[in-house]
């Protein structure tokens, strides 16, 4: 499958987005990264099956983020989820799930 462009949807992981954006650009793949939930919904509504979303969310359960992912899912946009919770709503919408073991700790 030839990917036209990659869109990153993030909850709060902006530094991860900046690093990933740099890597994709070096391979000549256009990428946009949004951590604003309203921009994620707007961008998701315009995507097609030739685009790709990489969604990074610790819990995979943020309601606003899921709204953007559901829009993309309904438009047959391929979705890669990176999350710590395998049974999250995000994982049910994703085509590929990358599972991390990070857990939140009290300070």
Backbone as ProteinMPNN parsed JSONL, in Angstrom:
{"seq_chain_A": "XXXXXXXXXXXXXXXXXXXXXXXXXXXXXXXXXXXXXXXXXXXXXXXXXXXXXXXXXXXXXXXXXXXXXXXXXXXXXXXXXXXXXXXXXXXXXXXXXXXXXXXXXXX", "coords_chain_A": {"N_chain_A": [[0.839, -1.167, 0.0], [0.616, 2.16, -0.905], [1.366, 4.994, 0.821], [-0.013, 8.165, 1.058], [0.176, 10.338, 2.848], [1.046, 10.921, 6.305], [-0.558, 11.19, 9.401], [-0.338, 12.289, 12.668], [-1.914, 11.653, 15.66], [-2.183, 12.784, 18.854], [-2.335, 12.643, 22.398], [-0.906, 14.034, 24.652], [1.731, 13.875, 23.994], [3.797, 15.586, 22.766], [6.574, 15.926, 22.313], [7.357, 13.412, 21.392], [6.009, 13.445, 18.971], [7.361, 15.47, 17.579], [9.916, 14.345, 17.217], [9.272, 12.029, 15.742], [8.118, 13.177, 13.485], [10.323, 14.378, 12.29], [11.809, 12.081, 11.585], [10.104, 10.742, 9.708], [10.005, 12.723, 7.727], [12.615, 12.663, 6.806], [12.594, 10.363, 5.329], [11.153, 11.188, 3.224], [8.407, 11.239, 3.491], [5.42, 12.883, 3.721], [4.229, 14.431, 6.669], [2.021, 15.28, 9.299], [1.482, 16.565, 12.525], [-0.717, 16.602, 15.18], [-1.643, 17.885, 18.27], [-3.734, 19.186, 19.265], [-7.027, 18.655, 19.998], [-9.299, 19.462, 18.542], [-8.251, 20.102, 16.049], [-7.404, 17.569, 15.327], [-9.826, 16.22, 14.896], [-10.839, 17.701, 12.734], [-8.815, 17.272, 10.779], [-8.973, 14.46, 10.571], [-11.461, 14.093, 9.399], [-10.977, 14.699, 6.782], [-9.309, 12.816, 5.693], [-8.302, 9.946, 3.685], [-8.33, 6.511, 2.459], [-5.786, 6.418, 1.494], [-4.171, 7.715, 3.179], [-2.579, 7.72, 6.438], [-2.946, 7.152, 9.894], [-1.168, 7.595, 12.844], [-1.693, 6.946, 16.025], [-1.088, 8.041, 19.211], [-1.512, 7.292, 22.489], [-1.639, 7.16, 25.941], [-3.613, 5.87, 27.611], [-5.519, 5.211, 25.701], [-8.158, 5.902, 25.741], [-9.204, 8.456, 25.655], [-11.886, 10.53, 25.159], [-12.298, 12.633, 23.282], [-10.126, 12.296, 21.544], [-10.735, 9.742, 20.59], [-13.01, 10.318, 19.111], [-11.957, 11.601, 16.849], [-10.447, 9.478, 15.8], [-12.452, 7.589, 15.275], [-13.822, 8.883, 13.187], [-11.854, 8.788, 11.173], [-11.565, 6.006, 10.984], [-14.102, 5.294, 9.996], [-13.826, 6.321, 7.466], [-12.183, 4.544, 6.295], [-9.443, 4.859, 6.785], [-6.176, 3.765, 7.334], [-5.054, 2.824, 10.575], [-2.665, 3.11, 13.069], [-2.085, 2.266, 16.325], [-0.524, 3.336, 19.289], [-0.162, 2.442, 22.477], [-0.593, 1.9, 26.042], [-2.487, 0.194, 26.957], [-3.987, -2.666, 26.086], [-6.673, -3.43, 25.85], [-8.107, -1.181, 25.287], [-10.465, 1.294, 24.013], [-9.338, 2.532, 21.787], [-7.642, 0.573, 20.686], [-9.492, -1.194, 19.617], [-10.343, 0.135, 17.363], [-8.125, 0.353, 15.809], [-5.927, -0.719, 13.14], [-3.422, -1.765, 13.414], [-1.683, -2.467, 16.371], [0.607, -1.21, 18.662], [2.062, -2.09, 21.559], [2.943, -0.666, 24.57], [4.657, -0.702, 27.738], [4.445, 1.277, 29.597], [3.528, 2.858, 32.622], [1.564, 5.054, 34.561], [2.793, 6.863, 37.329], [2.563, 7.923, 40.737], [3.841, 11.028, 41.836]], "CA_chain_A": [[0.0, 0.0, 0.0], [1.358, 3.404, -0.994], [0.795, 5.982, 1.728], [0.103, 9.536, 0.578], [0.687, 11.151, 3.946], [0.875, 10.371, 7.652], [-1.043, 12.147, 10.382], [-0.178, 11.795, 14.034], [-2.87, 12.151, 16.648], [-1.568, 12.581, 20.154], [-2.975, 13.282, 23.542], [-0.007, 15.066, 25.201], [3.103, 13.462, 23.729], [4.267, 16.468, 21.716], [7.986, 15.687, 22.009], [7.379, 12.222, 20.543], [5.553, 13.864, 17.644], [8.429, 16.23, 16.931], [10.968, 13.404, 16.81], [8.724, 11.177, 14.686], [7.943, 14.007, 12.296], [11.652, 14.516, 11.695], [12.19, 10.794, 10.984], [9.298, 10.528, 8.501], [10.412, 13.692, 6.715], [13.896, 12.213, 6.229], [12.265, 9.334, 4.346], [10.373, 11.809, 2.169], [6.984, 10.994, 3.714], [4.785, 14.052, 4.343], [3.609, 14.111, 7.953], [1.488, 16.365, 10.12], [1.246, 16.105, 13.897], [-1.663, 17.459, 15.893], [-1.966, 17.536, 19.644], [-4.985, 19.876, 19.54], [-8.086, 17.689, 19.712], [-10.19, 19.971, 17.5], [-7.527, 19.944, 14.781], [-7.404, 16.136, 15.013], [-11.134, 15.891, 14.323], [-10.91, 18.334, 11.411], [-7.921, 16.548, 9.877], [-9.486, 13.101, 10.376], [-12.619, 14.111, 8.504], [-10.513, 14.923, 5.417], [-8.392, 11.754, 5.291], [-8.818, 8.84, 2.877], [-7.603, 5.252, 2.648], [-4.401, 6.591, 1.045], [-3.443, 8.348, 4.278], [-2.309, 6.846, 7.577], [-2.903, 7.81, 11.2], [-0.472, 6.967, 13.956], [-2.321, 7.533, 17.207], [-0.334, 7.744, 20.429], [-2.298, 7.628, 23.668], [-1.273, 6.279, 27.06], [-4.738, 5.027, 28.018], [-6.332, 4.811, 24.565], [-9.561, 6.07, 26.123], [-9.588, 9.859, 25.629], [-13.115, 10.602, 24.359], [-12.107, 13.534, 22.147], [-9.207, 11.625, 20.619], [-11.472, 8.639, 19.97], [-13.914, 10.886, 18.108], [-11.152, 11.8, 15.649], [-10.073, 8.167, 15.277], [-13.667, 6.981, 14.712], [-14.041, 9.514, 11.886], [-10.891, 8.211, 10.243], [-11.921, 4.595, 10.836], [-15.272, 5.242, 9.115], [-13.361, 6.663, 6.12], [-11.238, 3.479, 5.91], [-8.066, 5.301, 6.925], [-5.404, 2.837, 8.171], [-4.736, 3.407, 11.877], [-1.709, 2.434, 13.936], [-2.23, 2.767, 17.696], [0.552, 3.088, 20.25], [-0.808, 2.648, 23.77], [-0.195, 0.984, 27.114], [-3.619, -0.638, 27.349], [-4.407, -3.483, 24.946], [-8.128, -3.545, 25.779], [-8.674, 0.17, 25.224], [-11.306, 1.561, 22.848], [-8.467, 2.853, 20.661], [-7.165, -0.682, 20.083], [-10.586, -1.792, 18.849], [-10.474, 0.873, 16.109], [-6.847, 0.348, 15.088], [-5.561, -1.848, 12.278], [-2.184, -2.29, 13.994], [-1.497, -1.958, 17.733], [1.919, -1.354, 19.28], [1.775, -2.055, 22.992], [4.037, -0.291, 25.462], [4.408, -1.12, 29.121], [4.516, 2.431, 30.48], [2.455, 3.048, 33.592], [1.635, 6.316, 35.284], [3.158, 6.737, 38.732], [2.408, 9.123, 41.552], [5.11, 11.696, 42.1]], "C_chain_A": [[0.891, 1.239, 0.0], [0.656, 4.454, -0.141], [1.055, 7.374, 1.18], [0.699, 10.442, 1.651], [0.335, 10.511, 5.28], [0.418, 11.499, 8.565], [-0.898, 11.533, 11.761], [-1.197, 12.456, 14.935], [-2.33, 11.803, 18.024], [-2.408, 13.198, 21.249], [-2.043, 14.386, 24.07], [1.455, 14.821, 24.841], [3.732, 14.275, 22.6], [5.726, 16.219, 21.347], [8.142, 14.449, 21.128], [6.993, 12.586, 19.115], [6.651, 14.598, 16.892], [9.53, 15.313, 16.422], [10.478, 12.548, 15.639], [8.561, 11.945, 13.389], [9.272, 14.149, 11.554], [12.062, 13.223, 10.966], [11.412, 10.549, 9.693], [9.72, 11.478, 7.386], [11.721, 13.28, 6.055], [13.69, 11.119, 5.196], [11.414, 9.881, 3.207], [8.876, 11.58, 2.3], [6.387, 12.236, 4.377], [4.062, 13.641, 5.628], [3.137, 15.39, 8.628], [1.236, 15.774, 11.5], [0.354, 17.108, 14.606], [-1.809, 16.969, 17.328], [-3.208, 18.288, 20.107], [-6.137, 18.979, 19.088], [-9.033, 18.17, 18.614], [-9.545, 19.86, 16.124], [-7.484, 18.477, 14.362], [-8.72, 15.736, 14.362], [-11.253, 16.46, 12.919], [-10.047, 17.581, 10.409], [-8.457, 15.153, 9.578], [-10.647, 13.06, 9.404], [-12.21, 14.263, 7.042], [-9.635, 13.799, 4.878], [-9.104, 10.684, 4.471], [-8.002, 7.588, 3.166], [-6.158, 5.335, 2.161], [-3.548, 7.308, 2.08], [-3.221, 7.314, 5.379], [-2.348, 7.688, 8.839], [-2.087, 6.944, 12.153], [-0.995, 7.671, 15.198], [-1.576, 7.08, 18.449], [-1.152, 8.222, 21.62], [-1.96, 6.644, 24.782], [-2.423, 5.324, 27.4], [-5.542, 4.497, 26.842], [-7.813, 5.013, 24.812], [-10.019, 7.528, 26.144], [-10.763, 10.04, 24.667], [-12.945, 11.485, 23.127], [-11.189, 12.922, 21.091], [-9.922, 10.496, 19.885], [-12.455, 9.135, 18.918], [-13.171, 11.079, 16.782], [-10.798, 10.462, 15.002], [-11.281, 7.456, 14.672], [-14.0, 7.573, 13.349], [-13.119, 8.903, 10.835], [-11.221, 6.746, 9.952], [-13.103, 4.431, 9.877], [-14.941, 5.604, 7.672], [-12.318, 5.675, 5.605], [-9.778, 3.925, 5.91], [-7.328, 4.27, 7.775], [-4.955, 3.54, 9.456], [-3.753, 2.508, 12.608], [-1.846, 3.071, 15.317], [-1.002, 2.386, 18.505], [-0.024, 3.441, 21.616], [-0.307, 1.627, 24.79], [-1.293, 0.001, 27.488], [-4.202, -1.372, 26.147], [-5.921, -3.597, 24.797], [-8.823, -2.199, 25.691], [-9.574, 0.319, 23.994], [-10.479, 1.887, 21.597], [-8.009, 1.592, 19.934], [-8.241, -1.35, 19.23], [-10.769, -1.124, 17.489], [-9.235, 0.758, 15.226], [-6.674, -0.9, 14.225], [-4.318, -2.546, 12.811], [-2.035, -1.659, 15.371], [-0.075, -2.25, 18.189], [1.711, -1.106, 20.765], [3.028, -1.719, 23.768], [3.683, -0.665, 26.88], [4.466, 0.043, 30.094], [3.31, 2.518, 31.391], [2.665, 4.393, 34.269], [1.949, 6.043, 36.748], [2.85, 8.033, 39.46], [3.776, 9.715, 41.806], [5.423, 11.717, 43.575]], "O_chain_A": [[1.81, 1.35, 0.811], [-0.515, 4.761, -0.362], [2.193, 7.729, 0.874], [1.618, 11.216, 1.383], [-0.559, 9.67, 5.367], [0.938, 12.613, 8.511], [-1.293, 10.389, 11.988], [-1.32, 13.68, 14.961], [-2.054, 10.638, 18.311], [-3.115, 14.18, 21.021], [-2.37, 15.566, 23.943], [2.332, 15.516, 25.354], [4.154, 13.712, 21.59], [6.078, 16.296, 20.17], [8.968, 14.439, 20.215], [7.589, 12.087, 18.161], [6.847, 14.372, 15.698], [10.022, 15.492, 15.308], [11.198, 12.368, 14.656], [8.838, 11.417, 12.312], [9.321, 14.047, 10.328], [12.599, 13.276, 9.86], [12.008, 10.182, 8.681], [9.786, 11.078, 6.223], [11.914, 13.523, 4.864], [14.507, 10.955, 4.29], [10.999, 9.131, 2.324], [8.145, 11.714, 1.318], [6.8, 12.606, 5.476], [3.369, 12.625, 5.661], [3.777, 16.437, 8.535], [0.824, 14.621, 11.626], [0.635, 18.306, 14.628], [-2.065, 15.789, 17.57], [-3.689, 18.061, 21.217], [-6.206, 18.594, 17.921], [-9.522, 17.356, 17.83], [-10.223, 19.556, 15.142], [-7.523, 18.174, 13.17], [-8.726, 14.993, 13.381], [-11.72, 15.774, 12.009], [-10.501, 17.282, 9.305], [-8.398, 14.709, 8.431], [-10.801, 12.09, 8.661], [-13.012, 13.986, 6.15], [-9.254, 13.832, 3.708], [-10.323, 10.527, 4.542], [-7.102, 7.597, 4.005], [-5.381, 4.41, 2.395], [-2.346, 7.49, 1.886], [-3.636, 6.162, 5.249], [-1.843, 8.81, 8.856], [-2.288, 5.733, 12.253], [-0.757, 8.863, 15.389], [-1.447, 5.884, 18.708], [-1.45, 9.41, 21.744], [-1.994, 5.431, 24.577], [-2.225, 4.11, 27.469], [-6.181, 3.451, 26.953], [-8.642, 4.371, 24.169], [-11.124, 7.811, 26.609], [-10.641, 9.733, 23.482], [-13.4, 11.123, 22.042], [-11.451, 13.022, 19.893], [-9.727, 10.319, 18.682], [-12.707, 8.441, 17.933], [-13.701, 10.756, 15.718], [-10.848, 10.335, 13.779], [-11.143, 6.782, 13.651], [-14.416, 6.846, 12.446], [-13.558, 8.546, 9.741], [-11.159, 6.306, 8.804], [-13.102, 3.528, 9.04], [-15.679, 5.243, 6.755], [-11.65, 5.933, 4.603], [-8.973, 3.425, 5.125], [-7.813, 3.925, 8.852], [-4.532, 4.696, 9.429], [-3.973, 1.305, 12.748], [-1.735, 4.29, 15.452], [-0.505, 1.263, 18.419], [-0.337, 4.602, 21.883], [0.319, 0.627, 24.438], [-1.054, -0.93, 28.257], [-4.839, -0.759, 25.29], [-6.401, -3.844, 23.691], [-10.011, -2.096, 25.994], [-9.454, -0.451, 23.041], [-10.88, 1.555, 20.481], [-7.992, 1.554, 18.704], [-7.93, -2.0, 18.231], [-11.29, -1.743, 16.561], [-9.295, 1.038, 14.029], [-7.192, -1.974, 14.531], [-4.172, -3.761, 12.681], [-2.236, -0.455, 15.529], [0.393, -3.386, 18.115], [1.243, -0.043, 21.171], [4.05, -2.394, 23.645], [2.518, -0.919, 27.185], [4.529, -0.175, 31.304], [2.184, 2.273, 30.957], [3.795, 4.813, 34.515], [1.426, 5.095, 37.334], [2.875, 9.111, 38.866], [4.756, 8.989, 41.972], [6.46, 12.243, 43.979]]}, "name": "protein", "num_of_chains": 1, "seq": "XXXXXXXXXXXXXXXXXXXXXXXXXXXXXXXXXXXXXXXXXXXXXXXXXXXXXXXXXXXXXXXXXXXXXXXXXXXXXXXXXXXXXXXXXXXXXXXXXXXXXXXXXXX"}
